[in-house]
Coordinates of C-alpha atoms in Angstrom, one line a residue:
Chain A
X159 CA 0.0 0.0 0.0
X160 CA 2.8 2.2 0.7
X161 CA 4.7 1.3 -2.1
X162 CA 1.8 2.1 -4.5
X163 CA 1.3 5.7 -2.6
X164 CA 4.8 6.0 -3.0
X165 CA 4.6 5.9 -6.8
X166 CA 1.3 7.7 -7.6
X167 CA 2.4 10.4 -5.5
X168 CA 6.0 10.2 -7.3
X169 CA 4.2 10.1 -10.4
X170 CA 1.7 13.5 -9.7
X171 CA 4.7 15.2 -8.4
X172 CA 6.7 14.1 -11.7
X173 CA 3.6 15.5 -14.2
X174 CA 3.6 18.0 -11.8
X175 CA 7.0 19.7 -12.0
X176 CA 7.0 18.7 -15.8
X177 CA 4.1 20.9 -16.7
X178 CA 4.5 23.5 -13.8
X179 CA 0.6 23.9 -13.3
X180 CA 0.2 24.6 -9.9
X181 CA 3.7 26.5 -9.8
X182 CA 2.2 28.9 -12.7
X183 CA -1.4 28.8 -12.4
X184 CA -2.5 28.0 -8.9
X185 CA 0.4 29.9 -7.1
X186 CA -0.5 33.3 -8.9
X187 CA -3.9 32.6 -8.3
X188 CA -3.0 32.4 -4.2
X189 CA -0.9 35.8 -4.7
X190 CA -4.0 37.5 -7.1
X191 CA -6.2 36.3 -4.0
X192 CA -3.8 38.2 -1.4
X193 CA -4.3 41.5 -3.0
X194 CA -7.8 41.2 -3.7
X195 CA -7.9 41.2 -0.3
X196 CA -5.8 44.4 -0.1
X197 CA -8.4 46.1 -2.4
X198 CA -11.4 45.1 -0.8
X199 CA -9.7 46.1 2.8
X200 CA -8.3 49.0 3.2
X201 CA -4.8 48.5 3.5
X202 CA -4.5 51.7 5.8
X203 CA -5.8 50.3 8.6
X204 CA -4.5 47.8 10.6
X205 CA -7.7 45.5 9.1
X206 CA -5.6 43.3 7.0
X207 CA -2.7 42.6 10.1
X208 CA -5.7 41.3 12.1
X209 CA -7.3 39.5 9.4
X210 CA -4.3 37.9 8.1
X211 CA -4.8 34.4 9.7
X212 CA -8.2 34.1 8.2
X213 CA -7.4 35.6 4.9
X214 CA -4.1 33.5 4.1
X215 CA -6.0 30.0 5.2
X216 CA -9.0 31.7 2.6
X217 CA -6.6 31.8 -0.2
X218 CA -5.1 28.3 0.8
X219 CA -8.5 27.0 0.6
X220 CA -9.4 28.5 -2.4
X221 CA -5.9 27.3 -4.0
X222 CA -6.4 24.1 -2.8
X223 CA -10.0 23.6 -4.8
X224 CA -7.8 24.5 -8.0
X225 CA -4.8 21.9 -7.3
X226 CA -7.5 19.0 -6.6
X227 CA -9.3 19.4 -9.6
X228 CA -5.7 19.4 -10.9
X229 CA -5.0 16.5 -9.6
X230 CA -8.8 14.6 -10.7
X231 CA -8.6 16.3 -13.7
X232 CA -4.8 14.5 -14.9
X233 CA -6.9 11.2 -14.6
X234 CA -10.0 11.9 -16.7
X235 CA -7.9 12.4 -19.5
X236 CA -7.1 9.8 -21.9
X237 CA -8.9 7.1 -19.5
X238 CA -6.5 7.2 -17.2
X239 CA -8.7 6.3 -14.5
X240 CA -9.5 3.0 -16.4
X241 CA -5.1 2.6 -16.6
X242 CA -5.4 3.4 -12.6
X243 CA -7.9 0.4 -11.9
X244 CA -6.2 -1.7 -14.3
X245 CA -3.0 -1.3 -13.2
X246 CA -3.4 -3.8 -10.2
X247 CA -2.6 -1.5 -7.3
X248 CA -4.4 -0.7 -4.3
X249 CA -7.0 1.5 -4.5
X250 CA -5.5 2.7 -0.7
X251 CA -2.5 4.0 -2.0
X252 CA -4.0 5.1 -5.1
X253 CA -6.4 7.3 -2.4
X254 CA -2.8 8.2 -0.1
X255 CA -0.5 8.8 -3.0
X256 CA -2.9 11.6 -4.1
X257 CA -3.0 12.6 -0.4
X258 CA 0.7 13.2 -0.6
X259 CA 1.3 14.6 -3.9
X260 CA -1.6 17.6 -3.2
X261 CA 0.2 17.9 0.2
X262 CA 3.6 18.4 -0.7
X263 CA 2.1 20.9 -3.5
X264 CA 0.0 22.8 -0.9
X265 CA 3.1 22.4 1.7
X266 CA 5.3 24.1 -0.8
X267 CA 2.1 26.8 -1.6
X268 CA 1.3 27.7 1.5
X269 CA 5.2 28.6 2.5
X270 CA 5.6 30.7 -1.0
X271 CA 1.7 32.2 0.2
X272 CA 3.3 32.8 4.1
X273 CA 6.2 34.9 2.4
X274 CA 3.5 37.0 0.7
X275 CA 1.3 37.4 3.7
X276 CA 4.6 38.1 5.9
X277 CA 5.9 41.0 2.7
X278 CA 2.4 42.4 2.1
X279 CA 1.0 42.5 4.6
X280 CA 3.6 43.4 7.1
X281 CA 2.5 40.4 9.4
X282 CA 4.9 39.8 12.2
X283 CA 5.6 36.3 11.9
X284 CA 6.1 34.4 15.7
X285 CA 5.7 31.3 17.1
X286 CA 7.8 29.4 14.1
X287 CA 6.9 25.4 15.4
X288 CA 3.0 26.3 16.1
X289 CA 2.4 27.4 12.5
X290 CA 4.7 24.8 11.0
X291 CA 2.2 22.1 12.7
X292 CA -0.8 23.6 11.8
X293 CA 0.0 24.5 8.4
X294 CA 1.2 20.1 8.0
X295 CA -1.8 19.4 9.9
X296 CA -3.9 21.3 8.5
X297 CA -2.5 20.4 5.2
X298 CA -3.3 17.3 5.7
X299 CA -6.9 17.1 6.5
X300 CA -7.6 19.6 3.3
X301 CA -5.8 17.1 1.2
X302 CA -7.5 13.5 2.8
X303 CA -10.9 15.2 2.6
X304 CA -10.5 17.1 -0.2
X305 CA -9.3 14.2 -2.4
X306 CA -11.8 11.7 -1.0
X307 CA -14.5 14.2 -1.9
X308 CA -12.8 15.2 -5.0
X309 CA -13.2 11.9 -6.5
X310 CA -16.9 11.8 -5.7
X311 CA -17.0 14.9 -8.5
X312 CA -14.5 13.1 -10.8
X313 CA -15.3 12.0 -14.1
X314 CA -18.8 14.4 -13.9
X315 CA -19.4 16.9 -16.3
X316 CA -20.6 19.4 -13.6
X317 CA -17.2 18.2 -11.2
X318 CA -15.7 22.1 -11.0
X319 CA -18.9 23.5 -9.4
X320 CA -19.8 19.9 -7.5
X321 CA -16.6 20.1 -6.1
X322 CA -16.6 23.3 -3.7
X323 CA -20.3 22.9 -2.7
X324 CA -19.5 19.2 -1.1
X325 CA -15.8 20.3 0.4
X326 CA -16.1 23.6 1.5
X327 CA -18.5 22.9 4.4
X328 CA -17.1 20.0 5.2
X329 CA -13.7 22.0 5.7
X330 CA -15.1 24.9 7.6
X331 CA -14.0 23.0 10.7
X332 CA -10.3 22.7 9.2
X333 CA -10.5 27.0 8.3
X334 CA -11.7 27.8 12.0
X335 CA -9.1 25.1 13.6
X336 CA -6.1 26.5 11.3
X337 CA -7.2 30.1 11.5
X338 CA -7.5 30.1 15.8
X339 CA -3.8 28.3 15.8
X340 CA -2.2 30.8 13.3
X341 CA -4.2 33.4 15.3
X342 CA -2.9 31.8 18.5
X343 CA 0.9 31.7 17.4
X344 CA 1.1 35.5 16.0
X345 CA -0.3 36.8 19.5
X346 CA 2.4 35.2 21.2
X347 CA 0.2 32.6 22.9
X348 CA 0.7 29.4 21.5
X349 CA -1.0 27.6 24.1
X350 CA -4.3 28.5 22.6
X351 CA -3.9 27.4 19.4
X352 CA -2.5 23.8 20.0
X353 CA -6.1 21.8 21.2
X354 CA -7.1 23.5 17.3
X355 CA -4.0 21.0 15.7
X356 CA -5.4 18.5 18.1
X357 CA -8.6 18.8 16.5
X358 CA -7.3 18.8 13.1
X359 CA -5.6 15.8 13.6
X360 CA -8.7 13.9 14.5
X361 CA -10.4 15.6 11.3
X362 CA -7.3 14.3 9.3
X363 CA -6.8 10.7 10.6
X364 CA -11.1 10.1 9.8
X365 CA -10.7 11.2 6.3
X366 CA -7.8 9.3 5.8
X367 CA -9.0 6.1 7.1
X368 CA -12.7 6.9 5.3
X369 CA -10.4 7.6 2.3
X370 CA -8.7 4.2 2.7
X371 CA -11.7 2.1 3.2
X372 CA -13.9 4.2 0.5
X373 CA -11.7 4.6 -2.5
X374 CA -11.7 1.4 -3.9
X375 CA -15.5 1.0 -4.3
X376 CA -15.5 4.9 -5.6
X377 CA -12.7 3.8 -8.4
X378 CA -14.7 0.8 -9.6
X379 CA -17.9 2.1 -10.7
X380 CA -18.2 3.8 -13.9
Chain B
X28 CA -50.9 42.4 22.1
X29 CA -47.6 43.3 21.1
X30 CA -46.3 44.0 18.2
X31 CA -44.4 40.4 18.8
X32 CA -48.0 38.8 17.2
X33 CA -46.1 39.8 13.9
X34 CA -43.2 37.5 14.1
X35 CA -45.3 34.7 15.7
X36 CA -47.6 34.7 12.4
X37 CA -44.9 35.3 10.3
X38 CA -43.3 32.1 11.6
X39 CA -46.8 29.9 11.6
X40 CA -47.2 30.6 8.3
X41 CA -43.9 30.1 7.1
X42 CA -43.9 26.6 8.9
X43 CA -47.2 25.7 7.7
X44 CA -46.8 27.2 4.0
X45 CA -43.2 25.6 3.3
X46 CA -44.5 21.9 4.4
X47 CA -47.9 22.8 2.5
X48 CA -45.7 23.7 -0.3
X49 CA -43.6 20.6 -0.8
X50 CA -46.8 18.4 0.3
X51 CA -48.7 19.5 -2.3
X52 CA -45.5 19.6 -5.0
X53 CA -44.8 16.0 -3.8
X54 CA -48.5 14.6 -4.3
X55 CA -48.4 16.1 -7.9
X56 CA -45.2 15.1 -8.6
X57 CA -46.4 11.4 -7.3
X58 CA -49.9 11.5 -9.5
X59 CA -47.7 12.4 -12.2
X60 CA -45.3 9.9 -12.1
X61 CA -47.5 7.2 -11.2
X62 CA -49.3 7.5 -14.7
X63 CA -46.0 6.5 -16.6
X64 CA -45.8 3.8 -14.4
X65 CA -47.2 0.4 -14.9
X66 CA -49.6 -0.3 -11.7
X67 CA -48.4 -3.6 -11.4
X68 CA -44.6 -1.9 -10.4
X69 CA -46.7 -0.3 -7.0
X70 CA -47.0 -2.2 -4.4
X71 CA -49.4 0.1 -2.6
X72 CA -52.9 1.3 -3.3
Chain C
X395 CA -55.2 -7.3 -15.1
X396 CA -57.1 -4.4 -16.5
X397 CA -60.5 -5.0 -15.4
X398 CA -59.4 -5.4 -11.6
X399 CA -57.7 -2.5 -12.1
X400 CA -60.4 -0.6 -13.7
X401 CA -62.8 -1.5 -10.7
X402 CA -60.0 -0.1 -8.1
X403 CA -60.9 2.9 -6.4
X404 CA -59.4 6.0 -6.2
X405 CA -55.7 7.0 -5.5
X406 CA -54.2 4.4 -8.0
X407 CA -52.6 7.0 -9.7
X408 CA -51.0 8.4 -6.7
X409 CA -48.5 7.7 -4.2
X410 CA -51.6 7.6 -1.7
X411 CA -52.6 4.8 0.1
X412 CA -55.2 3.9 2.7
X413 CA -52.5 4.1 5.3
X414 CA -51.2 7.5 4.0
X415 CA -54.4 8.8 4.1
X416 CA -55.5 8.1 7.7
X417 CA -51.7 9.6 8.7
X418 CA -52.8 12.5 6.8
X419 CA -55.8 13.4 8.1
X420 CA -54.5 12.5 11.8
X421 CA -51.8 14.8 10.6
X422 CA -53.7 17.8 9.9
X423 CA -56.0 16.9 13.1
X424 CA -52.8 17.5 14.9
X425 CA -51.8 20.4 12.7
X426 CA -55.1 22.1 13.6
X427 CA -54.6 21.2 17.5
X428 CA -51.3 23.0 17.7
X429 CA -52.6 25.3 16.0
X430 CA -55.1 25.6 18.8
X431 CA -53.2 25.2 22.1
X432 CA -50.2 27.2 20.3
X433 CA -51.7 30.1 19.3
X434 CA -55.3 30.5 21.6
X435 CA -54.9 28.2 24.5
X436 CA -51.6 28.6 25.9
X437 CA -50.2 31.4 27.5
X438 CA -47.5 33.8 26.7
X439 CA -44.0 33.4 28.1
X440 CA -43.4 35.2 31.2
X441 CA -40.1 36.5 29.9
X442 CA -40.6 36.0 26.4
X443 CA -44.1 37.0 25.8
X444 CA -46.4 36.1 22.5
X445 CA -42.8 35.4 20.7
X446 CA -42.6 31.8 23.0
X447 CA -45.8 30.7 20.3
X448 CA -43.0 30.2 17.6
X449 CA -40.9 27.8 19.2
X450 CA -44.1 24.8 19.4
X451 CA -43.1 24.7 15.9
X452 CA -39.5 25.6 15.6
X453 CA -38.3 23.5 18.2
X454 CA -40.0 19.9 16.7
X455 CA -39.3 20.9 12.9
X456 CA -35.7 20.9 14.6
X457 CA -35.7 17.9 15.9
X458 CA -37.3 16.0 13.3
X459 CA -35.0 17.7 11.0
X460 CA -32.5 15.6 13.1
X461 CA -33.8 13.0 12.7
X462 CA -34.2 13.4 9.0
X463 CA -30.2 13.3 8.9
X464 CA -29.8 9.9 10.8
X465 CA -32.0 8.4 9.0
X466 CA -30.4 9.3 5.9
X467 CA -26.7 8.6 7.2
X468 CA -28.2 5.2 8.5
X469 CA -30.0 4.4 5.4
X470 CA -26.7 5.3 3.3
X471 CA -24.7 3.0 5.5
X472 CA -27.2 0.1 5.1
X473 CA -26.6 0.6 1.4
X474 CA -23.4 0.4 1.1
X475 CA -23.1 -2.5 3.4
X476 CA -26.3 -4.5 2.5
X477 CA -26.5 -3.1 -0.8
X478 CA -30.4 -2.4 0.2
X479 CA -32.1 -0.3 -2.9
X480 CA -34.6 0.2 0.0
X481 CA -32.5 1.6 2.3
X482 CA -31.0 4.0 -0.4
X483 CA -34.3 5.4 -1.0
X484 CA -35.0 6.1 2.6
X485 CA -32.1 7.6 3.2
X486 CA -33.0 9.8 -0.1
X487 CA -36.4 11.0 1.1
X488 CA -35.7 11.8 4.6
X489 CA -32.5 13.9 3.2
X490 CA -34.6 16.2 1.2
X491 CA -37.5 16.1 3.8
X492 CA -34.7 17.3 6.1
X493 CA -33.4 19.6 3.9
X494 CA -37.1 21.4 4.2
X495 CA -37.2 20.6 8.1
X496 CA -34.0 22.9 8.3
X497 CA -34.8 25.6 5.8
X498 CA -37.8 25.8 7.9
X499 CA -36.0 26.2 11.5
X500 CA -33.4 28.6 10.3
X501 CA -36.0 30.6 9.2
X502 CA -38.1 30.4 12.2
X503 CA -35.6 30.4 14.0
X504 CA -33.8 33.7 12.3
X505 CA -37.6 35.1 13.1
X506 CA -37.5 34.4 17.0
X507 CA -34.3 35.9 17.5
X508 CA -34.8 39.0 16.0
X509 CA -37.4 40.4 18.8
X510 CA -35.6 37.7 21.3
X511 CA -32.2 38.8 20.8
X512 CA -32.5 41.9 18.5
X513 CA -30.9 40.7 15.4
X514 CA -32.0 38.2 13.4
X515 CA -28.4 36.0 13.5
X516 CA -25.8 36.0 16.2
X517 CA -22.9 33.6 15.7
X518 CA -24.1 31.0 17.6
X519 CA -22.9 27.7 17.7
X520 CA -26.9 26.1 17.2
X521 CA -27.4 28.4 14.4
X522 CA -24.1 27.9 12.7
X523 CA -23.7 24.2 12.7
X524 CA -27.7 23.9 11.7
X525 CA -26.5 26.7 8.3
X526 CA -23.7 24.0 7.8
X527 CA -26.3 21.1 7.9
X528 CA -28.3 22.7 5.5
X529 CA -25.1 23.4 3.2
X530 CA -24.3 19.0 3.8
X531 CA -27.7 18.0 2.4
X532 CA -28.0 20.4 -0.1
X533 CA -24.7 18.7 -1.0
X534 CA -25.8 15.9 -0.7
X535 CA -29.3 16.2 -3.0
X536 CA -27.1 17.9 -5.7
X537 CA -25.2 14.4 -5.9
X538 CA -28.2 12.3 -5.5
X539 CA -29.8 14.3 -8.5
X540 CA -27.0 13.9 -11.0
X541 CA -28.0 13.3 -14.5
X542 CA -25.5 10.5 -14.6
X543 CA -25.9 6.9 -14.1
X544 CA -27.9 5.3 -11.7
X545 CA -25.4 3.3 -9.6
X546 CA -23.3 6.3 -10.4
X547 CA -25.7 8.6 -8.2
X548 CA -26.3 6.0 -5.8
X549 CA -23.0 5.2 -4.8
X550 CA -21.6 8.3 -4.6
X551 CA -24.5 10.1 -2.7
X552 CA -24.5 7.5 -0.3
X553 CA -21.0 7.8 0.6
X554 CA -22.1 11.6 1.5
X555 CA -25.1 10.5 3.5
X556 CA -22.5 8.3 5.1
X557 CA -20.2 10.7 6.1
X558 CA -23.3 13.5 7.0
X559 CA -23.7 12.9 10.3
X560 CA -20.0 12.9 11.4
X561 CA -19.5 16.1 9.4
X562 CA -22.6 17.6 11.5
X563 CA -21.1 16.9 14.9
X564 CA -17.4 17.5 14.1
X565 CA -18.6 20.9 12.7
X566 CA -20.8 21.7 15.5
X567 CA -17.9 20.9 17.6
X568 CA -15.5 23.1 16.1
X569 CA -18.4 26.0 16.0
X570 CA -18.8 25.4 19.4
X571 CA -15.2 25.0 20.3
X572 CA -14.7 28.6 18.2
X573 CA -17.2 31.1 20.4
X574 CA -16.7 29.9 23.6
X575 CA -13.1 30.4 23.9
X576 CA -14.0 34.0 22.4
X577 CA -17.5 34.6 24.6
X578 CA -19.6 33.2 26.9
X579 CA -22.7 31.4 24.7
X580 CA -25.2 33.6 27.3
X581 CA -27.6 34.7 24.4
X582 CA -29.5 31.3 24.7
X583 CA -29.7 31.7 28.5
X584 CA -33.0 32.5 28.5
X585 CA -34.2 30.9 25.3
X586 CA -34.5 27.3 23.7
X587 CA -33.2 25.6 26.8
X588 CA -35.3 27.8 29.6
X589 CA -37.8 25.6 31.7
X590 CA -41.7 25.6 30.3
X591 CA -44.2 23.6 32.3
X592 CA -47.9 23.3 32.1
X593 CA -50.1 24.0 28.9
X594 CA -47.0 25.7 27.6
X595 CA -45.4 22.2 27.7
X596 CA -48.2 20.3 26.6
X597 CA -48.2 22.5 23.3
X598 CA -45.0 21.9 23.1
X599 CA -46.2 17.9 23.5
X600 CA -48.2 18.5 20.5
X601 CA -46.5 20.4 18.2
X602 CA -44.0 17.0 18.0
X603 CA -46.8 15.0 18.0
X604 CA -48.0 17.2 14.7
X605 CA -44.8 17.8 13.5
X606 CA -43.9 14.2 13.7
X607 CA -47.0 12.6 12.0
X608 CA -46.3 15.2 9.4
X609 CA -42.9 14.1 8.9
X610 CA -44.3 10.4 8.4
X611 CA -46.5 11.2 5.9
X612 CA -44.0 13.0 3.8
X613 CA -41.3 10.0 4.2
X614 CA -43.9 7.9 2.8
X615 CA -44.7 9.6 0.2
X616 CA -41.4 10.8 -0.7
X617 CA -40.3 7.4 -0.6
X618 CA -42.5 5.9 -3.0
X619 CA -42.2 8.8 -5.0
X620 CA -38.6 7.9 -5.1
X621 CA -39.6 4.7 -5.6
X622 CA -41.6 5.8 -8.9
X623 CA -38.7 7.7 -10.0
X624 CA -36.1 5.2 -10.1
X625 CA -38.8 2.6 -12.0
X626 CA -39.3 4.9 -14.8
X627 CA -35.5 5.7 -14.6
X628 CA -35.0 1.5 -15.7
X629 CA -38.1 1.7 -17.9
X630 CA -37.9 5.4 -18.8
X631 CA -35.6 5.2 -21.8
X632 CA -37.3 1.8 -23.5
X633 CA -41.2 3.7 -22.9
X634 CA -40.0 6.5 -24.1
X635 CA -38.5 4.7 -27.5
X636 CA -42.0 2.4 -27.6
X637 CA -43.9 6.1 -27.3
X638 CA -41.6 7.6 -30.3
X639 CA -42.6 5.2 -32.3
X640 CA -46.6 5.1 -32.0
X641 CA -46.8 8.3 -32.7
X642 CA -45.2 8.3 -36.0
X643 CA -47.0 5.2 -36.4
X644 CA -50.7 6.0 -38.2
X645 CA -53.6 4.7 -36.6

């Protein structure tokens, strides 16, 4: 099982880095979200310092919509998704190798997104190990749920509008969790915010294991 | 009598319109269908 | 065949039955009692005054709203593990019955805050998580009404269902969780949750009984008009091809 994540994640991260989609398309996107923000809040006042937990984990979520139907999307192509169920492995790495390859592309996202938020919006950045956690926690659950749900839209022709109706309120617990513990480590009191990565982690370990146990039956049909 | 009597109505009728409502849309919706349905395939009535 | 049918009575066309229609009429018997005790017989609220009269109907549409959602989440489980069609149509009906149940409380319930609390929403952890809910079926429906493929539909709503009533509680969690670490939750003090006795509880009493006998009516029917729905869906394209043709056919 791990083997198999091991390569489907090695392969999305290969397609990945050859056709640079999420490093040219989704990445701006994240930035273009930033200072939309900037407009719609006056920069002046000290709104956007405040706000900055909510509205970087905002643009993470939004970006994070875009690399999933990235990721569904390099299957529906040439039926690929018949290759994937042919190809013998398990359908529980198929579900984790996707897990890893929209993590490490979110991971990698959400650091470039932090430099932003840290530049424009002269954030002071504190409490290095809190946010580190959260953002991998965090990560995480977006990319179990988010790729278990994603493939419920796969393969239909209304998937990019299906998509962020089913996920997004099923995340809201993952945006108020991640937004408290960034909160939480840019006050200076870290305490606060680390039940929220508890909580998270729960969130993250069911959709993993409702991932592992419902993929295969998801890949068969149709 | 307050002027609460307002949002007490205004509540009733919301409650008993909206189930009203989708009653009466699902009992159309029912006699419709049932006519393109043989009357063997219902196993009520 | 034809001539039994023929002789049947009324309600053959319909998703009626004798049963449905004694639950209806005891249905709108109850309807018309709450109605009665709610709005004439009982008395206003101490602390609430006249505005108490809207929660004999909020406060059951709630909980069979509720209930609405297990029953879907268990009848989407049952499907996948039995691979019940009966179960998958239950679970169908009650969704979008409870998808009604919880338009109806936020909106009744958006109604008694605004003299109760001044505003019609606070960021309340009830209110919140039962906007989410509403959000999860309406997810929910939107997969089960896919114009794709039956077992397509099916499968992939019932994972959904599956997965609905853990999403309602860890969200309802986490919206809890959220306010009171920021405030005290001291808004519903005085509200849902305050003590009601006498014909105020006995209204109450009925407004579930109504409410509930509603509900069972509408599951039935729902059901069987789900029922109805996935029938034609099987026979729908062959009838339709057998109809194309008499027509162009001359008689």
């Amino acid at each position: 099982m791990i083997r198999d994540a091991l390569l489907i994640a090695g392969k999305d991260l290969r397609l990945e880095l050859r056709s640079r989609v999420a490093l040219n398309q989704v990445l701006p996107f994240a930035l273009l979200v930033l200072v939309l923000f900037a407009f719609a809040l006056d920069p002046d006042k000290s709104v956007l310092t405040q706000a900055t937990p909510g509205l970087y984990w905002i643009a993470v979520l939004f970006s994070a919509l875009l690399a999933l139907q990235r990721s569904f999307a390099i299957e529906a192509t040439d039926g690929n998704r018949d290759a994937l169920r042919l190809s013998g492995l398990d359908p529980a790495g198929i579900f984790l190798g996707k897990v890893m390859a929209v993590s490490a592309q979110l991971l990698v996202l959400e650091a470039l997104l932090g430099v932003g938020v840290a530049v424009l919006y002269t954030s002071r950045i504190e409490g290095w190990i809190l946010l580190a956690v959260t953002s991998v926690v965090a990560t995480a659950s977006i990319a179990a749920a988010g790729t278990l749900y994603g493939v419920l839209a796969a393969g239909l022709r209304v998937r990019e509008t299906l998509l962020p109706l089913l996920l997004l309120p099923v995340l809201a617990p993952v945006l108020i969790g991640s937004t408290r513990a960034f909160e939480a480590a840019l006050n200076g009191s870290p305490s606060e915010g680390w039940p929220w990565v508890g909580l998270m982690s729960i969130f993250a370990s069911l959709y993993v294991v409702a991932g592992i146990f419902g993929f295969g039956p998801l890949l068969e049909e149709s | 009598m307050s002027g609460n009597w307002g949002y007490v109505v205004a509540a009733w009728v919301i409650v008993f319109g909206g189930l009203g409502t989708y009653s009466v849309r699902t009992i159309l919706r029912g006699r419709s269908i049932s006519k393109q349905v043989p009357p063997e395939k219902r196993r009520w009535s | 065949m034809t001539t039994q049918l023929d002789a049947a009575p009324e309600g053959l066309d319909s998703t009626g039955s004798r049963g449905t229609r004694v639950l209806g009429v005891l249905a709108i018997v109850g309807l018309a009692a709450l109605a009665l005790f709610g709005l004439v017989l009982s008395p206003p609220d101490a602390s609430q005054g006249e505005v108490v009269r809207i929660l004999y109907v909020h406060v059951p549409s709630a909980t069979f709203a509720y209930i609405g959602c297990f029953l879907t989440t268990i009848g989407s489980a049952m499907f996948l593990w039995r691979r019940s069609a009966w179960w998958e149509l239950v679970a169908y009906a009650s969704a979008e019955i409870a998808t009604v149940f919880t338009a109806i409380v936020l909106v009744t319930g958006m109604i008694w805050g605004r003299p109760t609390w001044g505003v019609f929403w606070v960021w309340d952890a009830r209110l919140t998580s039962t906007a989410m809910l509403l959000l999860l079926l309406l997810g929910y429906l939107a997969v089960r009404r896919l114009p794709a493929d039956h077992d397509v539909r099916t499968k992939r709503s019932a994972i959904i269902g599956l997965l609905l009533v853990p999403n309602v509680i860890i969200v309802r969690q986490s919206v809890q969780w959220w306010r009171t670490l920021h405030q005290k939750p001291t808004l519903l003090a005085n509200g849902v949750g305050a003590k009601i006795e006498g014909l105020m509880l006995f209204s109450l009493f009925i407004g579930f009984i109504a409410i509930g006998l509603v509900f069972a009516w509408l599951l039935i029917h729902r059901f069987r008009l789900a029922w109805l729905e996935d029938q034609l869906d099987d026979a729908g394209l062959d009838a339709a091809i057998a109809e194309r043709r008499s027509e162009g056919e001359p008689s």
